[in-house]
Coordinates of C-alpha atoms in Angstrom, one line a residue:
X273 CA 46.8 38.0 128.0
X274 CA 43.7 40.1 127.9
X275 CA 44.8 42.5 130.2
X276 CA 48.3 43.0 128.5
X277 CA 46.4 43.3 125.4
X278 CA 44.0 46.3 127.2
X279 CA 46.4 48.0 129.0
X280 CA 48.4 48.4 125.5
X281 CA 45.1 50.0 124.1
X282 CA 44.8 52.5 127.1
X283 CA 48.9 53.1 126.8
X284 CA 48.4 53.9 123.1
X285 CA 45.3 56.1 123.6
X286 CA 46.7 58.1 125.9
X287 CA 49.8 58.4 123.8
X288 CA 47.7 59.6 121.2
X289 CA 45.6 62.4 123.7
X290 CA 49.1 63.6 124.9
X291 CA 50.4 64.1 121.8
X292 CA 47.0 65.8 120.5
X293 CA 46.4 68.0 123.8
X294 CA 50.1 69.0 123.8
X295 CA 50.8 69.8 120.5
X296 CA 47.2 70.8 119.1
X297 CA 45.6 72.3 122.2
X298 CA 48.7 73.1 124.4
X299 CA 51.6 73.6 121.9
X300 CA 54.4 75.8 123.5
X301 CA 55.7 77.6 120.6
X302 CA 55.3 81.3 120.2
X303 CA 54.7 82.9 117.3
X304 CA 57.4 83.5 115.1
X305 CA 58.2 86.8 114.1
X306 CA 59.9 87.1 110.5
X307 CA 60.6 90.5 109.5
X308 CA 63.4 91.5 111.5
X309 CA 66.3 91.2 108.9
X310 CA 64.4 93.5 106.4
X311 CA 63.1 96.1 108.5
X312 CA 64.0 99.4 108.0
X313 CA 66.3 101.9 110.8
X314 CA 64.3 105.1 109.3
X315 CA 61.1 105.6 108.2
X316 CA 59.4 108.6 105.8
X317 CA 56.2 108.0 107.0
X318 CA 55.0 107.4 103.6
X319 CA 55.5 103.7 103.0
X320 CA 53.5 100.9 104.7
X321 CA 55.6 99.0 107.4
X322 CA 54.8 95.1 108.1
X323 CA 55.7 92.7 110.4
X324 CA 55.1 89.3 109.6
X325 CA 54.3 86.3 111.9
X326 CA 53.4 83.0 111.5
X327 CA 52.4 80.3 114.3
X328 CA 50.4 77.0 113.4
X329 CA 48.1 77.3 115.5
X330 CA 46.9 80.2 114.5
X331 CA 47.0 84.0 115.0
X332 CA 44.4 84.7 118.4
X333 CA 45.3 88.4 119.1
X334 CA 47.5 91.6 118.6
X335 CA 48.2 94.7 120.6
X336 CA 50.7 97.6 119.2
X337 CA 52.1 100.1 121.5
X338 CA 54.1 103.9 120.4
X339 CA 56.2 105.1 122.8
X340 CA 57.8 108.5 122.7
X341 CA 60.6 109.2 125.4
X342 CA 58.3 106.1 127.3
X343 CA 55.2 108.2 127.3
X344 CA 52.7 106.5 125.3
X345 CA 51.5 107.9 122.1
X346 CA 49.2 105.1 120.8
X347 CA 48.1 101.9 121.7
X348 CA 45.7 99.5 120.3
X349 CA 44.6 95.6 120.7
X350 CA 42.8 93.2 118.2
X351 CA 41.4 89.4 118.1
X352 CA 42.0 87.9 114.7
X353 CA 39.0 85.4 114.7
X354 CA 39.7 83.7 111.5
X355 CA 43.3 82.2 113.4
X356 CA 45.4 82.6 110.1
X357 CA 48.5 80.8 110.9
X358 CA 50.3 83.8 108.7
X359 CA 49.7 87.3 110.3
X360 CA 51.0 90.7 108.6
X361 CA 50.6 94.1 111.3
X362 CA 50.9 97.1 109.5
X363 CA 52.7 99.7 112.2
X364 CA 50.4 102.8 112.5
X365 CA 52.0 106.4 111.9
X366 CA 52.4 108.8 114.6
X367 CA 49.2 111.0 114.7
X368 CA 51.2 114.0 115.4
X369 CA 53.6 115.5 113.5
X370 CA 56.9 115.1 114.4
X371 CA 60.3 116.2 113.5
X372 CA 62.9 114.6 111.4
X373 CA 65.2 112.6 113.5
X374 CA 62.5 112.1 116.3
X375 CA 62.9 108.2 117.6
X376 CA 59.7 106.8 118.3
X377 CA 59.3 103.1 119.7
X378 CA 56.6 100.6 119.0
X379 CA 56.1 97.4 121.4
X380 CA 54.3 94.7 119.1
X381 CA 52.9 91.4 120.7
X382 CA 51.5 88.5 119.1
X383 CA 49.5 85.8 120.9
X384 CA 48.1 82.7 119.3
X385 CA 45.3 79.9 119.6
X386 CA 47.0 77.4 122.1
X387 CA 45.1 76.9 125.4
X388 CA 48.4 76.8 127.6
X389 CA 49.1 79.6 130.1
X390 CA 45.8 79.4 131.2
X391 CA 44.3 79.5 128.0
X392 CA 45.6 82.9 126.9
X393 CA 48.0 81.1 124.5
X394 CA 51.9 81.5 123.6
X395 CA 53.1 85.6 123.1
X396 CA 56.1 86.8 121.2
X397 CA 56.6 90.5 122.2
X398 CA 58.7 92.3 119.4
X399 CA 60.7 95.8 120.1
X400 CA 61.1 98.1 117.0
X401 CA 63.3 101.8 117.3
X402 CA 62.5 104.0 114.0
X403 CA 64.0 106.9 113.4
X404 CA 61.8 109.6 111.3
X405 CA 63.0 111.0 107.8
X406 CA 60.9 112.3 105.7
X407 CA 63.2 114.7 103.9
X408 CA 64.2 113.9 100.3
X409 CA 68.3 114.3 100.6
X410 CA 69.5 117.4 98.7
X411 CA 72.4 116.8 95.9
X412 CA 74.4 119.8 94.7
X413 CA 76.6 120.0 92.3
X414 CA 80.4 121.4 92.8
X415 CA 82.3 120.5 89.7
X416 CA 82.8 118.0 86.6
X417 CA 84.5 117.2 83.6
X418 CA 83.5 119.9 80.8
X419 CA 81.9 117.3 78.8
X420 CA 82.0 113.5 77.9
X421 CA 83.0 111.7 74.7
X422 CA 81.7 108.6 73.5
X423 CA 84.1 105.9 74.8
X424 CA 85.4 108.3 77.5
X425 CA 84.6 109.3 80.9
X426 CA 84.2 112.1 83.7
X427 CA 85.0 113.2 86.8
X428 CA 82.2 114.7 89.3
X429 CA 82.1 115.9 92.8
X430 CA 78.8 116.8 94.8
X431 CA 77.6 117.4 97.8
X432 CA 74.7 115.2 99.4
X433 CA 72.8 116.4 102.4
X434 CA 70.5 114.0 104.9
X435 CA 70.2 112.6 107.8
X436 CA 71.2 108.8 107.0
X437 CA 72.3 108.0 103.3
X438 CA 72.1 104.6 101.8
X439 CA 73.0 104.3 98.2
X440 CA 75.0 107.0 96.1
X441 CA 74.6 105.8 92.6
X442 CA 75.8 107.8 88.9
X443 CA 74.2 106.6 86.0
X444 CA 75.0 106.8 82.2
X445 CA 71.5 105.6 81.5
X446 CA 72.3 102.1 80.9
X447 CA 75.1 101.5 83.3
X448 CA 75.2 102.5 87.2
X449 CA 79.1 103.5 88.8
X450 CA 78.8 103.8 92.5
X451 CA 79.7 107.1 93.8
X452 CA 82.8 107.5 96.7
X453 CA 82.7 109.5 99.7
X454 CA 85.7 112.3 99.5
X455 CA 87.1 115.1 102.2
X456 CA 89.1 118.4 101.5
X457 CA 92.2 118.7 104.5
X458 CA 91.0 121.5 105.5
X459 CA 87.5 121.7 105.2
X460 CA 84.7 120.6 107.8
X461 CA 80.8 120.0 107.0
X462 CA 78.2 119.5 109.3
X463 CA 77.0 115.8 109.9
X464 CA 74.5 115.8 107.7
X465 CA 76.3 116.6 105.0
X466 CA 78.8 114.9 102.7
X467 CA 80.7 115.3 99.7
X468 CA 80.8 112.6 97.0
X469 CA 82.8 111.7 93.8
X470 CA 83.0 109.2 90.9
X471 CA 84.4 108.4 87.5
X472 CA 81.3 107.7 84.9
X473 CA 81.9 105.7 81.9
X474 CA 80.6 106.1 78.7
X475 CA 81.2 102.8 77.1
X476 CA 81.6 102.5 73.3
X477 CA 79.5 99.7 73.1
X478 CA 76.6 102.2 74.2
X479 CA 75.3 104.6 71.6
X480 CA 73.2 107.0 74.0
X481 CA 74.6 108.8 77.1
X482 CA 72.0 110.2 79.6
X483 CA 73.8 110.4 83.0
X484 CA 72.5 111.0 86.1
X485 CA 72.9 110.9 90.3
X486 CA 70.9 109.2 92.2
X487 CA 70.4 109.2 95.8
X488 CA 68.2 106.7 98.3
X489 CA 68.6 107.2 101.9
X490 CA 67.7 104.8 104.7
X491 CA 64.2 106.0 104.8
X492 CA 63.8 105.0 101.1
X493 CA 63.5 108.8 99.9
X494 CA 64.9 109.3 97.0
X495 CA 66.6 112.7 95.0
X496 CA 67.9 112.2 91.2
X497 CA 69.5 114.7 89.4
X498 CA 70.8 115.1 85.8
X499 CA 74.1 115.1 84.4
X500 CA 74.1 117.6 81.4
X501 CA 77.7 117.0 80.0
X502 CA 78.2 118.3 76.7
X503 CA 78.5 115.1 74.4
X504 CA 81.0 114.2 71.5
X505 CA 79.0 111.0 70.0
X506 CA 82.2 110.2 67.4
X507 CA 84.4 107.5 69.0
X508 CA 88.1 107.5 68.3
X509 CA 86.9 104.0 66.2
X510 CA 90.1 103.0 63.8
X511 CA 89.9 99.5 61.0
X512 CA 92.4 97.0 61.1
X513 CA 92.8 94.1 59.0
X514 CA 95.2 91.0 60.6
X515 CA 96.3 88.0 58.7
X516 CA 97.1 85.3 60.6
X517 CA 99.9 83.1 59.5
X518 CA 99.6 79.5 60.1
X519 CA 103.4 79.1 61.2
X520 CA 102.7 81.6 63.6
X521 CA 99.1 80.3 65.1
X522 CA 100.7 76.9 65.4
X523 CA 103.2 77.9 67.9
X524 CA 100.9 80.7 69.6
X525 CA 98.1 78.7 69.8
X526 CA 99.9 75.5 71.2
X527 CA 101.5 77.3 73.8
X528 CA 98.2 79.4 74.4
X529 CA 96.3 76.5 74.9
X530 CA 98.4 74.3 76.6
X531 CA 98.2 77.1 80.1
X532 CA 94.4 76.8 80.0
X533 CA 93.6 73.6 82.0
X534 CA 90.5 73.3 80.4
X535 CA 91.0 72.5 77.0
X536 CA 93.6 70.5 74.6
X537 CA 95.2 71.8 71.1
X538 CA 93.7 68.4 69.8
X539 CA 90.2 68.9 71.5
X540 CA 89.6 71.1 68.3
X541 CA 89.7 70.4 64.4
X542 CA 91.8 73.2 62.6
X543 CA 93.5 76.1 63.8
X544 CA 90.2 78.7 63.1
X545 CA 88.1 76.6 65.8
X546 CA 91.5 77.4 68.3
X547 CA 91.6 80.7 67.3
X548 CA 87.9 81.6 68.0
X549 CA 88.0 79.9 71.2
X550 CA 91.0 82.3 72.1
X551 CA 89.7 85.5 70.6
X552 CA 86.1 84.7 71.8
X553 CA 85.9 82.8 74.7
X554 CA 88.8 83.1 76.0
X555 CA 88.7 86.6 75.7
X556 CA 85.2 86.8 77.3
X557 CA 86.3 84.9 80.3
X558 CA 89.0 87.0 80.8
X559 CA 86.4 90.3 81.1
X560 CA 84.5 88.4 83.2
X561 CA 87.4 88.2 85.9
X562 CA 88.7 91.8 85.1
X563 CA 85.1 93.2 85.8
X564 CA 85.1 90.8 89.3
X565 CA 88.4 92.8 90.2
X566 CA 87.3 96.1 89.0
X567 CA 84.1 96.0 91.1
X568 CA 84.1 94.0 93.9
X569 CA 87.3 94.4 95.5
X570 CA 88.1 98.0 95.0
X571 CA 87.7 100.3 98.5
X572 CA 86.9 103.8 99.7
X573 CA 90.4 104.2 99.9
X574 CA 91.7 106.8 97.0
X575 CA 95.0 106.9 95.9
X576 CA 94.5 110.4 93.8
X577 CA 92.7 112.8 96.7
X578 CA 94.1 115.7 95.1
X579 CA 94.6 114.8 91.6
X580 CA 96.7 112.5 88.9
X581 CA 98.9 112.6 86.6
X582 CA 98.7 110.8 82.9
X583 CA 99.4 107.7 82.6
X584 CA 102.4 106.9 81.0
X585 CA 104.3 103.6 81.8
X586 CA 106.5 103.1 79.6
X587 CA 109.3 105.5 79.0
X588 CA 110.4 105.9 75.2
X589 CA 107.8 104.3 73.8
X590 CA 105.7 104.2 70.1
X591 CA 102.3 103.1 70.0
X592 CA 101.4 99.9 68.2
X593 CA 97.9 99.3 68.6
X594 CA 95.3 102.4 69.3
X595 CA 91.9 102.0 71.9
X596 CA 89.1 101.8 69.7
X597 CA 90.5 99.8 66.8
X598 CA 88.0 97.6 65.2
X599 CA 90.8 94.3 64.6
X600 CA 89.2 91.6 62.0
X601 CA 91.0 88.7 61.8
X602 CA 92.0 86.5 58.3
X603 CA 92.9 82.9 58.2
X604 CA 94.0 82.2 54.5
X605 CA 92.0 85.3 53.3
X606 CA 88.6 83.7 54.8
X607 CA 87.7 86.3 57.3
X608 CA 87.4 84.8 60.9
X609 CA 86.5 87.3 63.2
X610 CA 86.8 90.9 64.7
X611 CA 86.5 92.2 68.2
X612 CA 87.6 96.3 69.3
X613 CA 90.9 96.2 71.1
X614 CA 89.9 98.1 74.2
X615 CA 93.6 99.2 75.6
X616 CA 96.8 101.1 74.1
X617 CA 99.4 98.7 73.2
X618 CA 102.7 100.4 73.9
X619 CA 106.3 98.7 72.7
X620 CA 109.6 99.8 73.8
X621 CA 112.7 97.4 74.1
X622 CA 112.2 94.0 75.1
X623 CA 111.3 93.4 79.0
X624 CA 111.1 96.8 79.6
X625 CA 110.3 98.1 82.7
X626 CA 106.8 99.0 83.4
X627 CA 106.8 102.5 85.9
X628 CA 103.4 103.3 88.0
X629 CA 102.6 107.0 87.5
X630 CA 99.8 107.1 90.0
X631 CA 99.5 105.5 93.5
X632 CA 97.3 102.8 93.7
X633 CA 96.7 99.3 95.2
X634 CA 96.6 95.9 93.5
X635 CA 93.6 94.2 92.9
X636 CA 94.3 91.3 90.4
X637 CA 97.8 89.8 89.2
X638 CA 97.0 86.7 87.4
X639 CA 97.7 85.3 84.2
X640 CA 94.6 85.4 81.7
X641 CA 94.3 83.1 79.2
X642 CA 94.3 86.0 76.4
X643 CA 95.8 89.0 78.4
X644 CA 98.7 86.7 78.9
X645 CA 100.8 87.8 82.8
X646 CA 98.6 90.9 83.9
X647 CA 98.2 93.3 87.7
X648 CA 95.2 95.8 87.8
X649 CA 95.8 98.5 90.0
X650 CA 92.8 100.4 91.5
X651 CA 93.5 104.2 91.9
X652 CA 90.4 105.4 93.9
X653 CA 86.6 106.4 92.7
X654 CA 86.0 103.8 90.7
X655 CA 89.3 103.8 89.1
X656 CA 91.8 101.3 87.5
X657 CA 94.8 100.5 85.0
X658 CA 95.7 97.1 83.7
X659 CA 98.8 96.2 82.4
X660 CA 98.6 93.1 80.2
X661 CA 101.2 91.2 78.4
X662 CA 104.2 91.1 80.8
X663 CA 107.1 88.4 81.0
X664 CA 107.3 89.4 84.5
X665 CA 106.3 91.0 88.0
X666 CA 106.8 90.8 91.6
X667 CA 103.3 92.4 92.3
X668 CA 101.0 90.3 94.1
X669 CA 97.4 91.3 95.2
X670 CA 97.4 93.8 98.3
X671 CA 100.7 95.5 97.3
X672 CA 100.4 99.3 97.7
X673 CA 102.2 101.1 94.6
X674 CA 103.9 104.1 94.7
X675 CA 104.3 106.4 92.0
X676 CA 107.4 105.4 90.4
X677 CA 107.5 101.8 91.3
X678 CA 108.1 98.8 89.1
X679 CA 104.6 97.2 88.2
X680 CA 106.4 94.5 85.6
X681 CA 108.1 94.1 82.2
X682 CA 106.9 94.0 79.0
X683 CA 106.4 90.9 76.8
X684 CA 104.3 88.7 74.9
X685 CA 102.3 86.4 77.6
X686 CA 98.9 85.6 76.1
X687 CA 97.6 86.5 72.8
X688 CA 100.5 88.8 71.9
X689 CA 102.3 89.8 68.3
X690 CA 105.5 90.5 69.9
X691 CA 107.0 92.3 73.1
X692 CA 104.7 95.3 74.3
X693 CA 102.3 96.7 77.2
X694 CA 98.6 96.7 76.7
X695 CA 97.5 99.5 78.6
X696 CA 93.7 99.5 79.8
X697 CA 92.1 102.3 82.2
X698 CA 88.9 100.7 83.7
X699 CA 86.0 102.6 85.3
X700 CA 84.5 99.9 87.7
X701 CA 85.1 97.2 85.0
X702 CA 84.5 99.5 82.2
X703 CA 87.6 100.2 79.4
X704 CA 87.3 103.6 78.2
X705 CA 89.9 105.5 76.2
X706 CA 93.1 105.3 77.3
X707 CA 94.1 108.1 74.9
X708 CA 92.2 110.8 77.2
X709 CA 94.3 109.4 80.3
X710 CA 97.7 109.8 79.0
X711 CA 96.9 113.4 77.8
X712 CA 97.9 115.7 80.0
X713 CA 95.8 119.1 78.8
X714 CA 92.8 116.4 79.1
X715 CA 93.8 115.7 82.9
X716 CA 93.9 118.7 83.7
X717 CA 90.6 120.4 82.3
X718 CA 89.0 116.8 83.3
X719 CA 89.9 115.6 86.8
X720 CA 92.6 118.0 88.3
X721 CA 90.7 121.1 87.8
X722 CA 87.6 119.5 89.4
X723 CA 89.5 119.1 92.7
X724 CA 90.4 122.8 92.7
X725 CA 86.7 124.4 91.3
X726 CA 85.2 121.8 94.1
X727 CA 87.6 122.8 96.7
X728 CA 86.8 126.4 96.4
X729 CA 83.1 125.8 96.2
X730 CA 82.8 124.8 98.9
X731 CA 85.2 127.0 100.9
X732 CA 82.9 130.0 99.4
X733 CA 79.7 128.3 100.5
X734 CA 81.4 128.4 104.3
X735 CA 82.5 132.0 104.1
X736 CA 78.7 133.1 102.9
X737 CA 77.5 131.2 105.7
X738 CA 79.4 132.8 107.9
X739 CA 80.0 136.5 107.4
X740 CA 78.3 138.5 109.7
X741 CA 74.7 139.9 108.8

């Protein structure tokens, strides 16, 4: 029994010395490298580049190799003494200059504290190709809009040259649009070059307008340049007063409610506490999903290459309620609440047809608890129109519309009066005045014309360039 007992011991302590030499003295795992997700494809020289790696037993060593066309540029090797078991190596620049585009290649290998492999210790060996940049890109100007009112928008095309782009970005100092890469038929650029194009916004919730492009290629350089559009502060802002009729809530509201899953007509105590959830948080829900559509599912695809036409969906027909209008609502002359109507409301005759007057693509058809049966189309640069309020449509998301096509028929779906189109025109999520967009001088001078002044930009930019010296 004693010698079961002590050959136990001698099976445990070994055990234990395995388990302390392999994993504490001889581990087998290299160090692991963690940067290779974030690092960059360019570099300017400029900013500091680090690779991390961490290994529990410590950091022992580190050598960093530049290669350029596999001739060797710079090399160097270090012990780290203090073994940290989390190891930053900050890659050294080129001590020549060299030219933009030049590739250079750095072999990084990291070693740490183990004692297997004869005591020189586990190595991870890290590859990394970086392409030099140290050029700010260059942004040009070829046309835009004339100027910008409050609650409206612009049109603007430039030109962008580098050697590897990453972010095109317009800016009305508060809100950032993402820019669109466009090509004339018949007109070529050199590689480096590009020309861009976008719809800005100037919401009429924001009182300031200070826009602005701005460009960050892969390298992290960065150009920004400003947007000086003559400004028209008023906004086309209109004051409505709506009483509501308790006949009429009792019936709206009912039906309103009962097509929102998450709610009863009894879960509240009077009609004011239904109508606030609809008017407020229904409504807000609603922009939530519209702004989803608007900017996450619209493409580089335009519709409108060349230009547009206004919108104007509905043939025959008055307008009812104007963009703009500041609506407060009265229960029993006790004032409830007011919100801006952000579209045109157009009526004609009952479940009339609704036409597409530009080409576009659907992005949403859904019914919304206050915009009742509604499709958003997306045009191209950043560009949309929602049609809101319809008994009916065929539409469903991924449809391609063609000028001309039916997009639905009018009616009163959601929080509507009566039979109509609510008309919205959305710059990536943001309504602006749909009163500019079915203008046609305002198309023209605005959007149209900037295809035609950009177009023969840049066609004069080639002929200078090449006319004989």
């Amino acid at each position: 029994m004693k010698n079961i007992i002590i050959g136990l011991v001698v099976v445990c302590l070994g055990g234990v010395a395995y388990l302390i030499l392999n994993f504490f003295v001889f581990e087998r795992q290299k160090p692991v490298f963690q940067s290779q997700s974030s690092l960059p494809t360019h570099w300017n020289l400029k900013d500091d580049l680090v690779l991390q790696f961490s290994d529990e037993s410590g950091i022992r060593s580190y050598s960093v190799e530049i290669l350029l066309d596999s001739q060797t540029l710079f090399s160097e090797n270090e012990v780290v003494l203090n073994k940290p078991k989390k190891f930053g190596i900050s890659l050294p620049k080129p001590l020549t200059e060299l030219k933009d585009g030049t590739t250079l290649q750095y072999k990084i290998c990291v070693s740490d504290w183990s004692n297997v492999n004869f005591f020189a210790g586990n190595t991870t060996c890290v590859d990394v190709s970086l392409i030099i940049d140290t050029s700010t890109p260059q942004i040009e100007i070829l046309a835009r809009s004339p100027k910008i009112s409050r609650s409206g928008s612009a049109f603007v095309l430039f030109k962008v040259k580098d050697i590897a782009l990453d972010s095109v970005i317009l800016s009305n100092g508060k809100n950032e649009f993402r820019a669109f890469r466009h090509t004339f038929d018949d007109i070529v650029l050199p590689p480096d070059e590009a020309v861009f194009g976008a719809f800005i916004a100037w919401p009429l919730e924001n009182v300031l307008f200070e826009g602005s492009i701005n460009v960050v290629d892969k390298a992290s350089n960065k150009s920004r340049i400003l947007l000086n559009f003559p400004k028209n502060l008023s906004a086309p802002i209109r004051k409505s007063n709506i009483r509501l009729k308790p006949e009429f809530l009792e019936s709206k509201l009912r039906t309103l409610l009962d097509q929102i899953s998450d709610v009863q007509y009894d879960d509240f105590a009077d009609d004011r506490e239904r109508f606030l959830f609809i008017n407020e948080r229904a409504r807000s829900k609603d922009l939530e999903q519209i702004l989803e559509a608007t900017t996450t599912t619209i493409s580089n695809k335009s519709y409108i290459s060349s230009g547009i036409v206004p919108f104007t969906p509905l043939k025959n027909a008055i307008v009812v309620g104007y963009f703009g209008d500041e609506r407060s609502y009265y229960l029993n002359k006790d004032f409830v609440s007011a919100v801006y109507h952000m579209g045109l409301d157009l009526a004609s005759v009952r479940n009339a047809p609704i036409f597409a007057t530009n080409g576009g693509v659907v992005i949403m058809r859904q019914y919304l608890g206050l915009h009742g049966n509604t499709a958003i189309v997306y045009h191209g640069f950043g560009l949309s129109s929602l049609y809101a309020h319809m008994s009916d449509s065929t539409l469903k998301v991924g449809d391609e519309v063609k000028v001309g096509d039916i997009i639905g028929y009018t009616g009163s779906s959601g929080w509507a009066f009566g039979d109509h189109l609510h008309l919205e025109i959305l710059v990536q999520g943001y309504a602006v005045s749909v009163q500019e967009w079915a203008n046609p001088k305002w198309i023209e001078e605005n959007i149209n014309a900037v295809f035609e002044q950009a177009r023969t930009r840049l066609l004069e930019q080639i002929a200078a360039k090449n006319k004989p010296k």
